[in-house]
Coordinates of N, CA and C in Angstrom, one line a residue:
X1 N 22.9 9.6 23.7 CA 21.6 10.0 23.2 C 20.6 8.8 23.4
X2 N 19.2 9.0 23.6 CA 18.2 8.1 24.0 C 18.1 7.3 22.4
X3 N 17.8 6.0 22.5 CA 17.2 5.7 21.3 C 15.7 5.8 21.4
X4 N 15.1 6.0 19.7 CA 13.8 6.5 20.0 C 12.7 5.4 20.1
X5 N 11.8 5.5 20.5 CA 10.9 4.2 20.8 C 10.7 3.5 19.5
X6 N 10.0 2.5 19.3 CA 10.2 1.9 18.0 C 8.7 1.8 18.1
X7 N 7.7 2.2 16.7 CA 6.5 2.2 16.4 C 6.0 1.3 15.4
X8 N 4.8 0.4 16.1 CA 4.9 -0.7 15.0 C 3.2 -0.3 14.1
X9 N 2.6 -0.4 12.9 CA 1.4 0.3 12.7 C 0.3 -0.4 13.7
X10 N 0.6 -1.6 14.1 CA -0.2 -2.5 15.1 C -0.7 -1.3 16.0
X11 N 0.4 -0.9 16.6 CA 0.1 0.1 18.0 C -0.6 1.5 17.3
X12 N -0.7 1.9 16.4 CA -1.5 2.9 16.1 C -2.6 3.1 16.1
X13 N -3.4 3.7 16.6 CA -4.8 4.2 17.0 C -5.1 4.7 15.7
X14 N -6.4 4.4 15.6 CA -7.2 5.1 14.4 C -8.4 6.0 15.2
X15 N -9.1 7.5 14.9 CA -9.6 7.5 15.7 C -10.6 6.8 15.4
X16 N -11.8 7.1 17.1 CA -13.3 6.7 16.7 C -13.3 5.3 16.5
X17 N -12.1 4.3 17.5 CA -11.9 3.0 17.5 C -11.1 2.5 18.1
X18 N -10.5 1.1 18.2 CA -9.3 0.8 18.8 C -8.3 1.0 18.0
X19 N -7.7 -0.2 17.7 CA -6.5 -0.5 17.2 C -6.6 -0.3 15.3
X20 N -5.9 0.3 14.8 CA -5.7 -0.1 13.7 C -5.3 -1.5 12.8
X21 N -6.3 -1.9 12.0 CA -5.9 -3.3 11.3 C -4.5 -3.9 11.0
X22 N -4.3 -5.4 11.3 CA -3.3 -5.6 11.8 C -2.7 -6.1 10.3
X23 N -1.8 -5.6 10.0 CA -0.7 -6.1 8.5 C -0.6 -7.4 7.9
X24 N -1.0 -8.2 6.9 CA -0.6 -9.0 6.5 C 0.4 -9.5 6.1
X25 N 0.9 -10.3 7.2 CA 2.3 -10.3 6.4 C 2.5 -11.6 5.7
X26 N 1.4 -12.6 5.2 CA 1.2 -13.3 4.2 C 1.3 -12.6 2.4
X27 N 1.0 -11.2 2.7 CA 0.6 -10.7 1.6 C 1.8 -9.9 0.4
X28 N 2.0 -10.0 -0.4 CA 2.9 -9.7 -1.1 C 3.7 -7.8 -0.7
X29 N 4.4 -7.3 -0.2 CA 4.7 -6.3 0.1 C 4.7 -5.0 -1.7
X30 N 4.4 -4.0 -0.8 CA 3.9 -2.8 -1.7 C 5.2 -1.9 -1.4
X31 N 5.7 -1.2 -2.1 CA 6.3 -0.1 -1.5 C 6.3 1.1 -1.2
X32 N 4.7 1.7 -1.3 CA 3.8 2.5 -0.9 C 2.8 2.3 -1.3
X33 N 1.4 3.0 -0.6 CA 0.2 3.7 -1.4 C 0.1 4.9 -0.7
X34 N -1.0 5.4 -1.2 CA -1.9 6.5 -1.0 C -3.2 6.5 -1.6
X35 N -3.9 7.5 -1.3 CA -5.1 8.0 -1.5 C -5.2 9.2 -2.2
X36 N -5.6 9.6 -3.4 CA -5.5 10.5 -4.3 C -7.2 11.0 -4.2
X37 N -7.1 12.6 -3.6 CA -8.4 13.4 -3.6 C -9.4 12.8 -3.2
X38 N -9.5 12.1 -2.3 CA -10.4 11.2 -1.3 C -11.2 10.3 -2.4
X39 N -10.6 9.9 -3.9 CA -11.6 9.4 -4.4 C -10.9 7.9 -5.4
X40 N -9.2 8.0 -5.3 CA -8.4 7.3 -5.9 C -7.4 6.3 -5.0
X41 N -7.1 4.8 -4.7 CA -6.3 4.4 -4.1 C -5.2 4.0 -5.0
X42 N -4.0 4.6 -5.1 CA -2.7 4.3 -5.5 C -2.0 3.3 -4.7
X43 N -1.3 2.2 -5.6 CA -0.3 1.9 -4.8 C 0.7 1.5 -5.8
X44 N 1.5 1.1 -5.0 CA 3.3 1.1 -5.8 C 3.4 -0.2 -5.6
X45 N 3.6 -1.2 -6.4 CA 3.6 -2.2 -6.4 C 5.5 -2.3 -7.7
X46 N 6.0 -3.7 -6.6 CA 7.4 -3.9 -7.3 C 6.8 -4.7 -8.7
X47 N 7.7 -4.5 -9.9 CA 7.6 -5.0 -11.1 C 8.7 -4.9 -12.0
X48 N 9.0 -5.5 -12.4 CA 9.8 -5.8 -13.9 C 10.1 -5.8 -15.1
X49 N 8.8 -5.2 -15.3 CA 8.0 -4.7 -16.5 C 6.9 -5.0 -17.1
X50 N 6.2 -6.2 -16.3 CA 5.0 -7.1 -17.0 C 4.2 -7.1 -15.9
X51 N 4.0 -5.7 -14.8 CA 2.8 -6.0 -14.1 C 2.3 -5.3 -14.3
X52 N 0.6 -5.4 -14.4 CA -0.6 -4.5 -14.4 C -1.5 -4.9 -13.5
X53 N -2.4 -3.7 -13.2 CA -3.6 -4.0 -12.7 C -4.2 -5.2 -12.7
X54 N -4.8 -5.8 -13.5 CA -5.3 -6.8 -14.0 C -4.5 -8.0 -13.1
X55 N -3.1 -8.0 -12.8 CA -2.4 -9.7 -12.5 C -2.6 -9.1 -10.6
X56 N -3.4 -8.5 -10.4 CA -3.8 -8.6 -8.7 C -5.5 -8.8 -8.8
X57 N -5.7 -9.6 -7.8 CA -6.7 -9.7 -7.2 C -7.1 -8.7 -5.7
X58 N -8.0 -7.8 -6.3 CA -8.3 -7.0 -5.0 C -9.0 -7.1 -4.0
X59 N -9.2 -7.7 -2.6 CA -10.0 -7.9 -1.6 C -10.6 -6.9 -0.8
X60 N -11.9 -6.2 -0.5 CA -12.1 -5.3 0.0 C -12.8 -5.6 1.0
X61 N -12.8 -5.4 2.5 CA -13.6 -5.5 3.5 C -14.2 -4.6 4.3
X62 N -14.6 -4.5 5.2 CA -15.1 -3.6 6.0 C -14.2 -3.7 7.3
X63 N -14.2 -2.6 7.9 CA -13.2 -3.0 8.9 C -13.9 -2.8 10.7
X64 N -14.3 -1.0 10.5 CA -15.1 -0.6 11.2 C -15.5 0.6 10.8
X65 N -17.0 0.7 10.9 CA -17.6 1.4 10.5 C -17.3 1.9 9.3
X66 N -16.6 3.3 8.9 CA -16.3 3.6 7.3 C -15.0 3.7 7.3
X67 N -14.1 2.3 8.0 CA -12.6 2.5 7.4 C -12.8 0.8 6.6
X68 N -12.4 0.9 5.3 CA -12.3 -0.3 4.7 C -10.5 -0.9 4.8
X69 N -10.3 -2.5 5.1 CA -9.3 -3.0 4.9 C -9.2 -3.1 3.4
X70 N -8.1 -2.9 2.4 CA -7.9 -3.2 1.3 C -6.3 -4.7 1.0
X71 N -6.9 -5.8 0.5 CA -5.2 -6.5 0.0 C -5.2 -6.6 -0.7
X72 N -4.3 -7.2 -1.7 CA -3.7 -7.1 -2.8 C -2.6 -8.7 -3.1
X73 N -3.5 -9.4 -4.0 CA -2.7 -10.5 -3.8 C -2.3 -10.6 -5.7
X74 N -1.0 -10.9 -5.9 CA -0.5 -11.4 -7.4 C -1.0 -12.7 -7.6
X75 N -1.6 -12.5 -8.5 CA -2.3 -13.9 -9.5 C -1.3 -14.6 -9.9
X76 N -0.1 -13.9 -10.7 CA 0.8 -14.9 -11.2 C 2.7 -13.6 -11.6
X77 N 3.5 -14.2 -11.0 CA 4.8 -13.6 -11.1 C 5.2 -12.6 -12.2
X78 N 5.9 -11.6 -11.9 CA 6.3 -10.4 -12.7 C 7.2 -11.3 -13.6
X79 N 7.6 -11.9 -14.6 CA 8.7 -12.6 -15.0 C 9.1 -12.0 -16.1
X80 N 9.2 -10.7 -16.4 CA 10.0 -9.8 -17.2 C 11.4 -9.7 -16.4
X81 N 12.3 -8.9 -17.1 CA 13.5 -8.5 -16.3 C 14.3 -7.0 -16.7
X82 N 13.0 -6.5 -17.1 CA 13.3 -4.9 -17.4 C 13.7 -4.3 -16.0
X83 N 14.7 -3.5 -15.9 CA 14.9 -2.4 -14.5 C 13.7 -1.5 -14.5
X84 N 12.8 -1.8 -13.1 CA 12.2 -0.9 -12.8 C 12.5 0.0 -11.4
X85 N 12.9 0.3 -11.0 CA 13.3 0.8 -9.6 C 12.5 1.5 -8.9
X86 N 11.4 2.1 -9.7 CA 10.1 2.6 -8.7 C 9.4 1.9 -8.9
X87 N 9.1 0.6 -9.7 CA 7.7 -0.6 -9.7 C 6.6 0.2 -10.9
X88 N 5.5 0.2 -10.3 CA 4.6 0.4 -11.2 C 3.5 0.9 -10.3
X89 N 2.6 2.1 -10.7 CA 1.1 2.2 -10.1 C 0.0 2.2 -10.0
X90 N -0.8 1.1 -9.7 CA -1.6 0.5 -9.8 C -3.0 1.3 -9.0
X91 N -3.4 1.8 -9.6 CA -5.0 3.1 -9.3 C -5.9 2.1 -9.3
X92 N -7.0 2.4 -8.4 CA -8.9 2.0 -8.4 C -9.1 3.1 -7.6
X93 N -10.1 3.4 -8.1 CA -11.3 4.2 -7.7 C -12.1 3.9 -6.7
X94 N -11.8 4.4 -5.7 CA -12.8 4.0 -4.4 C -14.2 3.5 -4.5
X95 N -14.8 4.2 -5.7 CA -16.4 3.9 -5.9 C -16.2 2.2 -6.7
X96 N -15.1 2.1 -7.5 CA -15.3 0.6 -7.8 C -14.8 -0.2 -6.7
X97 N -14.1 0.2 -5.7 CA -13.7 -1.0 -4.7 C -14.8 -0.9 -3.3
X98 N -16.0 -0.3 -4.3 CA -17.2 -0.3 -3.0 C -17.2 0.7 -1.5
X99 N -15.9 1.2 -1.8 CA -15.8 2.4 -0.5 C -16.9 3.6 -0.6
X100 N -17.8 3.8 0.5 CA -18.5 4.9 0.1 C -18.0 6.4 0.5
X101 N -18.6 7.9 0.6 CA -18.1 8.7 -0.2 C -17.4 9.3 1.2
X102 N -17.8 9.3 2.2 CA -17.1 9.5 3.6 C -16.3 8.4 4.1
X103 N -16.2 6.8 3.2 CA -15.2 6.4 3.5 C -13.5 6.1 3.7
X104 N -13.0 5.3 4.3 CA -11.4 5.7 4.8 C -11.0 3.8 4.3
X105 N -9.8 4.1 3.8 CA -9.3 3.0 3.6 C -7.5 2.6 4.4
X106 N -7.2 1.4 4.2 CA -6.3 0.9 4.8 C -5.5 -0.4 4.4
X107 N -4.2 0.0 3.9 CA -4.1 -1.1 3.1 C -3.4 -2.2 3.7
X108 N -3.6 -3.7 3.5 CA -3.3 -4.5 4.6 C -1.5 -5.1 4.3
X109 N -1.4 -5.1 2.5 CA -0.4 -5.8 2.6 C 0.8 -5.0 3.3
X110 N 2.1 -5.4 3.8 CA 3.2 -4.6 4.4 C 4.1 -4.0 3.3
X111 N 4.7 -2.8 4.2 CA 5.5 -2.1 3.2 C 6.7 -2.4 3.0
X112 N 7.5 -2.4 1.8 CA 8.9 -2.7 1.5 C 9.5 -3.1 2.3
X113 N 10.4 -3.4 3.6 CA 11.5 -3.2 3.9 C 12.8 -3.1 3.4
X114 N 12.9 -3.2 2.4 CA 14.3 -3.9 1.6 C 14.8 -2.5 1.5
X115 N 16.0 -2.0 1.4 CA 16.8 -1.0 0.9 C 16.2 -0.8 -0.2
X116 N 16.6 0.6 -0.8 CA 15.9 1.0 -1.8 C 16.8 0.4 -3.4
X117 N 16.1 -0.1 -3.9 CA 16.9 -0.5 -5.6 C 17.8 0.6 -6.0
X118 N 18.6 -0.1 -6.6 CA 19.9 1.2 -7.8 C 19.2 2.1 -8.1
X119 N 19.3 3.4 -7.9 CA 18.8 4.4 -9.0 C 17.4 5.3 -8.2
X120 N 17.0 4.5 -7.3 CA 15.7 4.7 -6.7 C 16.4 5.6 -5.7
X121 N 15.8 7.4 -5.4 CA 16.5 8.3 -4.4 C 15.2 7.9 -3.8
X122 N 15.6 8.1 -2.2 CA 14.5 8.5 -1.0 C 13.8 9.7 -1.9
X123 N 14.6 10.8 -1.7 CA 14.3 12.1 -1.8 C 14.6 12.5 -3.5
X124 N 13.8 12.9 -4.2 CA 13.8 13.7 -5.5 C 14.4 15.0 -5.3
X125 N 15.4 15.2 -6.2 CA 16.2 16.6 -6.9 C 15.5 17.2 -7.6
X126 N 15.7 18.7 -7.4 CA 15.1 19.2 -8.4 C 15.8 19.8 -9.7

């Protein structure tokens, strides 16, 4: 069997432009986000039990036209040692991070690679 091509987000097209913004990989890794009802940006940030909103610094740019780059840098280390295995989720509201109402966001830091923590399923049971 063929192996399948390997896709990096670099090579992904956004439309109505070139290339999609290229990953920081200075930036502390997330282990997801999303966008919640075109008006909320979620992300999953790893923690231990002592991180909030507050210990990131949010950077917001423009990227092109109405897609905004978003990063995410820690002020200062999670240094609890509670088991968290899904991290913590960290919300702003598009209108505070200046995205306007047809705008698209993109988040720069990279995603997890690491195997998933004890306890943490890919997939939820019901």
């Amino acid at each position: 069997m063929r192996a399948l091509p390997r896709i990096r987000f670099s090579d992904m097209r956004v439309p109505g432009f070139g290339r999609a913004p290229e990953v920081d990989s200075s930036l502390e890794p997330v282990m997801h986000w999303r966008v919640i009802d075109n008006e909320i940006l979620v992300v999953h940030a790893d923690s231990h039990g002592c991180t909030a909103r507050s210990d990131f610094t949010v950077d917001v740019g423009s990227y092109e036209g109405d897609v905004y780059a978003v990063s995410l840098s820690r002020n200062a280390p999670d240094s609890c040692s509670r088991e968290m295995p899904w991290g913590v989720q960290l919300a702003f509201a598009l209108d505070e991070l200046g995205v306007p109402a047809q705008g698209e966001v993109v988040v720069l830091n990279p995603l997890e690679s690491a195997s998933p923590a004890p306890g943490r399923r890919v997939v939820a049971a019901r």
